[in-house]
PDB file of C-alpha atoms in Angstrom:
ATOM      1  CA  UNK A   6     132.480 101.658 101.074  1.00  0.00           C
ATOM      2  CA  UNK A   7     134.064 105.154 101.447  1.00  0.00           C
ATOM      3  CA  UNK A   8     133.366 105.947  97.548  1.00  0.00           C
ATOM      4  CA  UNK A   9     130.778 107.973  96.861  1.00  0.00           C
ATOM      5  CA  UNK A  10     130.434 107.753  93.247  1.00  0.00           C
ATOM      6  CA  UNK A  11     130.717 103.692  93.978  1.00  0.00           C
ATOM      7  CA  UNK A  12     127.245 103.016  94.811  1.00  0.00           C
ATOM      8  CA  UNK A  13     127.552  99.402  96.647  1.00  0.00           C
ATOM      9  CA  UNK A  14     125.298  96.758  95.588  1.00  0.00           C
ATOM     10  CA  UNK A  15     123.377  93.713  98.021  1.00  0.00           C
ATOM     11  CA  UNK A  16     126.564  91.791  97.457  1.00  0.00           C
ATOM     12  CA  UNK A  17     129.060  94.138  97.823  1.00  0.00           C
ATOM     13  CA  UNK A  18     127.395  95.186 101.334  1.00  0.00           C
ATOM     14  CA  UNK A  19     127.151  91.524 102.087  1.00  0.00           C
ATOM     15  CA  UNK A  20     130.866  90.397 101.702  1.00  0.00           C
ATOM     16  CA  UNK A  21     131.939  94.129 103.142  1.00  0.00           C
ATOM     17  CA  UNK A  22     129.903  93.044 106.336  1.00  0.00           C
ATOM     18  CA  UNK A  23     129.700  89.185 106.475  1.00  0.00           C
ATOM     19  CA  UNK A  24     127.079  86.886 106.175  1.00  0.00           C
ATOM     20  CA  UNK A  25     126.503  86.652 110.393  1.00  0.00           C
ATOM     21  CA  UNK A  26     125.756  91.031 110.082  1.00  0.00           C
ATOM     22  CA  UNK A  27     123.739  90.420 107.522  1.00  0.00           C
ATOM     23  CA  UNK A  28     121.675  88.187 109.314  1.00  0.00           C
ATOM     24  CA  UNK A  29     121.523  90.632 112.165  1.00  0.00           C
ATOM     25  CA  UNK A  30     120.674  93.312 109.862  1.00  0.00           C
ATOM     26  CA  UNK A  31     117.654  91.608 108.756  1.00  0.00           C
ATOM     27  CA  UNK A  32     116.262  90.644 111.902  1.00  0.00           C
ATOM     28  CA  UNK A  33     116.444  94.021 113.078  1.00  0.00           C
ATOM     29  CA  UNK A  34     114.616  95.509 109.594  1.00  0.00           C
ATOM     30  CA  UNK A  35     112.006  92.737 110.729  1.00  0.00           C
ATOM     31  CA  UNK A  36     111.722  94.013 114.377  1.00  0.00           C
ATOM     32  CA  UNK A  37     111.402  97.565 113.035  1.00  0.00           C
ATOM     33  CA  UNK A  38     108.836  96.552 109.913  1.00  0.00           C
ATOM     34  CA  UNK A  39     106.656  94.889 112.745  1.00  0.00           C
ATOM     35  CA  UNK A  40     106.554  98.179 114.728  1.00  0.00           C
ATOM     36  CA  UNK A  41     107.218 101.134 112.097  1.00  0.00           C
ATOM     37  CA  UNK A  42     106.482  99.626 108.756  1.00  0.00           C
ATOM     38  CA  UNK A  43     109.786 100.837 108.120  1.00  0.00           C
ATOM     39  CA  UNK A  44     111.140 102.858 104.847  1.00  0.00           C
ATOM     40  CA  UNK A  45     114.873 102.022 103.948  1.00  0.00           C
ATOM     41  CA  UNK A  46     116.843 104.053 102.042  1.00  0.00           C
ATOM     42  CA  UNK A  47     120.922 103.464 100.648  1.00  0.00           C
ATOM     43  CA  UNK A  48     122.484 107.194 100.927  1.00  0.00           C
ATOM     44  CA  UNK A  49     125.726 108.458 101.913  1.00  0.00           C
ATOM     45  CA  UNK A  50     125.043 111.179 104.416  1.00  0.00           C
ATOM     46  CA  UNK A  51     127.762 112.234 106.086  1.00  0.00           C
ATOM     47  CA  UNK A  52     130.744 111.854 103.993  1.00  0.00           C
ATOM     48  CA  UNK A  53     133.703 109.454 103.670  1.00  0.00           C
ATOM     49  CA  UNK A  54     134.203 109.108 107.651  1.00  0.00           C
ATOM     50  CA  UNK A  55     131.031 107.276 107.765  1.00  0.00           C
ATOM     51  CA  UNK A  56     130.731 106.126 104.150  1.00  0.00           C
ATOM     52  CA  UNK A  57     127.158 104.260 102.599  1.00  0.00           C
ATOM     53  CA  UNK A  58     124.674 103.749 105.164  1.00  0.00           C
ATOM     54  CA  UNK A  59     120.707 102.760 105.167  1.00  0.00           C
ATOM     55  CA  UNK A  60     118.319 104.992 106.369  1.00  0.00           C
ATOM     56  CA  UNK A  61     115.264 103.864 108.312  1.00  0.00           C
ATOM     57  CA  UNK A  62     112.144 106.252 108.081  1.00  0.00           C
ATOM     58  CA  UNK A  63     108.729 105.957 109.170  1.00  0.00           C
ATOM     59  CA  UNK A  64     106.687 108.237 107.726  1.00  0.00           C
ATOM     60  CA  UNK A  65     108.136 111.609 107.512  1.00  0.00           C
ATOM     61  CA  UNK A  66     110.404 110.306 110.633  1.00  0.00           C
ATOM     62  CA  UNK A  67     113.808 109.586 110.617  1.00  0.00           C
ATOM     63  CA  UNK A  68     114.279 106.693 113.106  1.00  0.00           C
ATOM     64  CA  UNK A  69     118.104 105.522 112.475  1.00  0.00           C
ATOM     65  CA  UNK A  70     121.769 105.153 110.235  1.00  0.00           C
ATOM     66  CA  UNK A  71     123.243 101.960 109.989  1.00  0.00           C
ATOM     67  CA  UNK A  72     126.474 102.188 108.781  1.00  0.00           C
TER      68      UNK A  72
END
């Protein structure tokens, strides 16, 4: 997950994280759809330290990283 040039799939981020994140993951995209209508984006912002993370956007907004 520290690879930039390795792009992780919806798999890959689901046995990196488990099945019981992934879950909580989703519930809070849900809770911020409801609210925000919520963009998400896959990027890999701040280098290796952090490695891939999703962005959430609302409009032009940046509301969070979830690494």
């Amino acid at each position: 997950m520290a690879d930039k040039d390795v792009k992780p799939g919806n798999v890959e981020i689901e046995q990196y994280i488990g099945a019981e994140s992934c879950r909580l993951l989703q519930m809070l995209e849900e809770m911020l759809n409801v609210r925000y209508d919520v963009h998400r984006e896959l990027g890999f912002p701040f280098g290796a330290p952090h490695g891939w993370g999703y962005k959430y956007s609302y409009k032009t907004k940046h509301l969070c990283h979830i690494f």
